[in-house]
Coordinates of C-alpha atoms in Angstrom, one line a residue:
X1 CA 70.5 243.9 44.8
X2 CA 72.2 246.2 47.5
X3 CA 75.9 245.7 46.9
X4 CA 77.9 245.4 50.2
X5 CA 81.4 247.4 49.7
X6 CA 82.9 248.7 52.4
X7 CA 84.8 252.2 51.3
X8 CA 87.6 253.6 53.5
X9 CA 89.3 256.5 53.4
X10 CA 93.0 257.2 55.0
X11 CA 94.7 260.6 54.5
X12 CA 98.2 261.5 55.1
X13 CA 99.6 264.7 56.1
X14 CA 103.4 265.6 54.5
X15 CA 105.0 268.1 57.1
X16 CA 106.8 270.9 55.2
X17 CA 108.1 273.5 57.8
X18 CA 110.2 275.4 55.3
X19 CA 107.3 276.1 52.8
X20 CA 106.0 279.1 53.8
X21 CA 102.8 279.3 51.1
X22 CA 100.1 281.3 52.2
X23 CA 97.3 279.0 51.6
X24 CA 98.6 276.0 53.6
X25 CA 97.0 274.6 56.7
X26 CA 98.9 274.5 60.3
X27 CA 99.0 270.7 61.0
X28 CA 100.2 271.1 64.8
X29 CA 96.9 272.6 65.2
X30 CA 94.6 270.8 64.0
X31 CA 91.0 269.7 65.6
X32 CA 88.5 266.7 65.7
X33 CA 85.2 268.0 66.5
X34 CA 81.6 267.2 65.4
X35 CA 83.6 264.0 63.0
X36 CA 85.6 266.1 61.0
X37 CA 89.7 266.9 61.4
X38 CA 90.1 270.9 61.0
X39 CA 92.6 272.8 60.5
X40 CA 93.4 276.9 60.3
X41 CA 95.6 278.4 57.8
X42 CA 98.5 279.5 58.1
X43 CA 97.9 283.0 57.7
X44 CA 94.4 283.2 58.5
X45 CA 93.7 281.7 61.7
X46 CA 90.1 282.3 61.4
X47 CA 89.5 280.4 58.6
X48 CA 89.8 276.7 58.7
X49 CA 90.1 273.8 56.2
X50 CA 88.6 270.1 56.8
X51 CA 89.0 266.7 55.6
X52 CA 86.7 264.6 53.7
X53 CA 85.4 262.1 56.1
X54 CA 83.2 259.6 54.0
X55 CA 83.1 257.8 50.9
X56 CA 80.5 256.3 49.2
X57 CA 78.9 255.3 45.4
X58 CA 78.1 258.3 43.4
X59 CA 74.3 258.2 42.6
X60 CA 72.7 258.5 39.6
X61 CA 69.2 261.0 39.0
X62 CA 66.8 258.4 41.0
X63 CA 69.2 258.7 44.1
X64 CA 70.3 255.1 43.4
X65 CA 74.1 254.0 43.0
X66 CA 76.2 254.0 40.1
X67 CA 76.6 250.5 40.5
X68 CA 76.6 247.7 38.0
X69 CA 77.2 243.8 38.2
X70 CA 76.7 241.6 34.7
X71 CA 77.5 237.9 35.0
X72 CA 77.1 236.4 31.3
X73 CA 78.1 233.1 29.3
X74 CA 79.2 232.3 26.2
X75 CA 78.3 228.7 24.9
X76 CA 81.0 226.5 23.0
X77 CA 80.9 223.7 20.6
X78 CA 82.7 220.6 22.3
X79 CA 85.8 219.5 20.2
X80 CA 85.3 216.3 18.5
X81 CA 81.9 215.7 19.1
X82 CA 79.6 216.7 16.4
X83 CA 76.5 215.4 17.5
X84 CA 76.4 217.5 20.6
X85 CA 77.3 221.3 19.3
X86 CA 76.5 222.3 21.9
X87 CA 78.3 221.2 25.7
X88 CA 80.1 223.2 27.7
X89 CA 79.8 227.0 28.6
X90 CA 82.4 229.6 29.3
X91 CA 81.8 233.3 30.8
X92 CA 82.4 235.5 33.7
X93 CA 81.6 238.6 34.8
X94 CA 82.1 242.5 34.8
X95 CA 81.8 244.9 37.6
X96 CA 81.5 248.7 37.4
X97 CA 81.3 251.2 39.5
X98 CA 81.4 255.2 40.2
X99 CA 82.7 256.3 43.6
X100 CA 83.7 259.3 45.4
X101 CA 84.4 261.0 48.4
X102 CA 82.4 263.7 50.4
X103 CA 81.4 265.5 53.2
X104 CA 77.9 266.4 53.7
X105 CA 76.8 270.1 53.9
X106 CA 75.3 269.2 57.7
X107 CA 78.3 268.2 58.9
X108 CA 80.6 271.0 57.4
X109 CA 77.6 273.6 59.2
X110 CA 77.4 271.3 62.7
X111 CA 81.5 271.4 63.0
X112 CA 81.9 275.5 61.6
X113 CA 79.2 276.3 64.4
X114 CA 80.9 273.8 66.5
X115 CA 84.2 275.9 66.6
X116 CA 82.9 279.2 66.5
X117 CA 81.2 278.2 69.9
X118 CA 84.9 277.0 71.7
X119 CA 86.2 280.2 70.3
X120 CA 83.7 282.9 72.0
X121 CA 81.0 282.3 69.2
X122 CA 83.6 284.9 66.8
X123 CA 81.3 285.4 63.5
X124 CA 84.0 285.7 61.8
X125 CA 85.3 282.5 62.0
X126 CA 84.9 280.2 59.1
X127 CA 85.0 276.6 57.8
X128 CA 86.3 277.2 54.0
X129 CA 85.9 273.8 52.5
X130 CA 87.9 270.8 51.6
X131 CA 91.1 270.5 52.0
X132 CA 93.7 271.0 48.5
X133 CA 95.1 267.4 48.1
X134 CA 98.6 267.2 45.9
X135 CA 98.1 263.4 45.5
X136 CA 95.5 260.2 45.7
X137 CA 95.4 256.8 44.7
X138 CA 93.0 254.0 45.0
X139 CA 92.8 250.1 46.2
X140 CA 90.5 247.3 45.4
X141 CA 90.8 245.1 48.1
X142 CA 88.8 241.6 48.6
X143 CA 89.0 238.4 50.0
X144 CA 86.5 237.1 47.0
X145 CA 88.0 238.0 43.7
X146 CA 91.0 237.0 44.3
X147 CA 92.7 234.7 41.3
X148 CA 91.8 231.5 41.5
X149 CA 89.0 232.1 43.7
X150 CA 89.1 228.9 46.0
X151 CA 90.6 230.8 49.0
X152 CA 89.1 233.8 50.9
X153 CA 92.3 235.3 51.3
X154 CA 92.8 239.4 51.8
X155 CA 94.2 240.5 48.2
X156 CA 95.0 244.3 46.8
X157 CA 92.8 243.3 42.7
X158 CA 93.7 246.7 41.8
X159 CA 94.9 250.3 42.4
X160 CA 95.1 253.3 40.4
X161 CA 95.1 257.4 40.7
X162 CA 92.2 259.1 42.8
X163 CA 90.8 262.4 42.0
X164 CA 92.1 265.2 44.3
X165 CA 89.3 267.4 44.1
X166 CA 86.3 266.6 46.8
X167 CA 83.0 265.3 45.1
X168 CA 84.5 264.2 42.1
X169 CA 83.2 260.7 40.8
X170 CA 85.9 257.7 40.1
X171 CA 84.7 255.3 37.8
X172 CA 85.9 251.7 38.3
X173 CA 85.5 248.0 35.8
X174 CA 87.0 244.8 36.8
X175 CA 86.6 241.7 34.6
X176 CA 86.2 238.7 36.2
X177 CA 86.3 234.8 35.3
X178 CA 83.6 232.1 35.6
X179 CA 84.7 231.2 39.2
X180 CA 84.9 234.9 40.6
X181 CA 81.8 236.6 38.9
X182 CA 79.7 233.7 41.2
X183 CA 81.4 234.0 44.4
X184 CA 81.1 237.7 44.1
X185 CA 77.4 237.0 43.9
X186 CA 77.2 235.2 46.5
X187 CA 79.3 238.0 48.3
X188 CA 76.5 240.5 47.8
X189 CA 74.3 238.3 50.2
X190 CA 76.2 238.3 52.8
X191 CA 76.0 241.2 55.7
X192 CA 79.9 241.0 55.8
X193 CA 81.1 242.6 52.7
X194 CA 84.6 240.9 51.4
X195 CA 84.9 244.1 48.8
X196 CA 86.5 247.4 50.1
X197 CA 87.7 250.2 48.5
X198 CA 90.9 252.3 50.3
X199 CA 91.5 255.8 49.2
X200 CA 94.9 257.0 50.6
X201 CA 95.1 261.0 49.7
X202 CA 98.0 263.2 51.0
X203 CA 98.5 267.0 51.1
X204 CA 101.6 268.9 53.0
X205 CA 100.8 271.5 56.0
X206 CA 103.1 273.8 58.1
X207 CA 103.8 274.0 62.1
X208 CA 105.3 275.8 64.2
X209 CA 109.0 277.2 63.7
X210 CA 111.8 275.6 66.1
X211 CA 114.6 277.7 67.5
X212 CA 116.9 275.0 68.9
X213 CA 120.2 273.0 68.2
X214 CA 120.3 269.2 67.6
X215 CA 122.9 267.3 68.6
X216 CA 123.2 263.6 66.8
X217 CA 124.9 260.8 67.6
X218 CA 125.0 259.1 64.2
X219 CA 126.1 256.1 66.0
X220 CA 122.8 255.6 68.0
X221 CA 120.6 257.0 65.6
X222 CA 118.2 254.5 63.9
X223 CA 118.8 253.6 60.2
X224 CA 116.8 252.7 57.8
X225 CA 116.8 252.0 54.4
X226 CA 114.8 252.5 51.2
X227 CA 115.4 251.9 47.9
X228 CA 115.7 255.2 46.5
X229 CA 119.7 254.9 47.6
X230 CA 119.9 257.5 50.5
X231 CA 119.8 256.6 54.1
X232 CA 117.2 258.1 56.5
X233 CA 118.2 258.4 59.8
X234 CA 115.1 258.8 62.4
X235 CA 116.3 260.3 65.7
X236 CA 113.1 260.5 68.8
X237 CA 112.8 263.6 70.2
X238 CA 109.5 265.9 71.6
X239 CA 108.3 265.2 67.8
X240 CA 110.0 262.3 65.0
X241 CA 112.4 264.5 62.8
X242 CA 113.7 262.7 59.3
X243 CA 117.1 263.8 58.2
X244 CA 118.9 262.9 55.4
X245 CA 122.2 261.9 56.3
X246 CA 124.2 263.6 52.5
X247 CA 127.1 261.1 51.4

């Protein structure tokens, strides 16, 4: 069986201009080439950081994936009849999985030689490794699992914390009733997969200092609110600023 799950990956990029750490990348200056998103650091602008761009099943010592799908049943007496023990079935199914995300060695090589060829082919100019993510979660997302399973409609089945560290294998179990352990069958068939799994991963960068005064008309700025009980007041300018308006 070749399970069809699509895996996404979305990273976000906190902005935090007044955390001068020596180790963090500069956002503002940031570049897409050969499929990867690099960045230099902030005090070494020869040396560059990249995000993980792919994510896939981790694969066990035959190069296969850590993939499992077990649909069983469990037989039960009918009530009241005791000529027929045995009538009606019950069951389900349970799905496991080990995931990760990566970035192979080729393209890590293909994008360092990549930039060390726009910058005057400097030897000394380096692609590091992954970049140091503070947070990362997970989603299950299908249109086939869903409670109920009678409509295909998109549903989040689960989320949970993602590793931070590049490479590192998520395991993943989902029980599932009678009705969803045979339309997820029937899933795997298909050449559109109804299963995706989202990692959303976020890490904080520097850019570039401003010398300049803002002026803010509080009465045309744009509100928002959240429920964490402060207002956030977004005003447009050459880049979007959030400032916390204090009570």
């Amino acid at each position: 069986m070749n399970p069809l799950i699509t895996f996404k990956l979305i990273v976000l990029f906190i902005l935090a201009a007044l955390r001068l750490q020596a180790q963090m990348p500069m956002i503002d200056r940031g570049e897409y080439i050969e499929g990867l998103w690099c960045f230099p650091l902030h005090t070494d602008s020869l040396t560059y950081v990249y995000l993980p761009n792919s994510a896939r099943f981790a694969f066990n010592e035959e190069k296969g994936p850590r993939f499992s799908y077990l649909r069983y049943s469990i037989l039960k007496p009918k009530e009241g009849n005791t000529t027929n023990s045995i009538s009606e079935a019950d069951g389900g199914g349970i799905l496991h999985m080990l995931v990760l995300y990566e970035t192979t060695p080729e393209t890590v090589l293909k994008a360092e030689d990549a930039l060390r060829k726009k910058y005057g082919n400097n030897p000394k100019l380096k692609l590091r490794g992954p970049m140091a993510f503070e947070k990362g979660t997970y989603a299950l997302i299908s249109s086939i699992i869903t409670e109920g399973g009678q409509k295909k409609e998109t549903k989040l089945i689960a989320t949970g914390e993602a590793p931070v560290l590049e490479n590192t294998s998520l395991a993943l179990s989902f029980s599932l009733n009678p009705v969803q352990s045979k339309l997820l069958l029937e899933s795997f068939k298909m050449k559109t997969p109804d299963v995706s799994i989202v990692f959303d991963l976020s890490f904080s960068g520097l850019t570039e200092s401003h010398d300049a005064e803002l002026d803010i008309d509080w009465s045309e700025a744009k509100k928002a609110g959240f429920n964490a009980g402060v207002s956030v007041y977004f005003v447009n300018a050459d880049e979007n600023w959030a400032l916390k308006k204090c009570a």
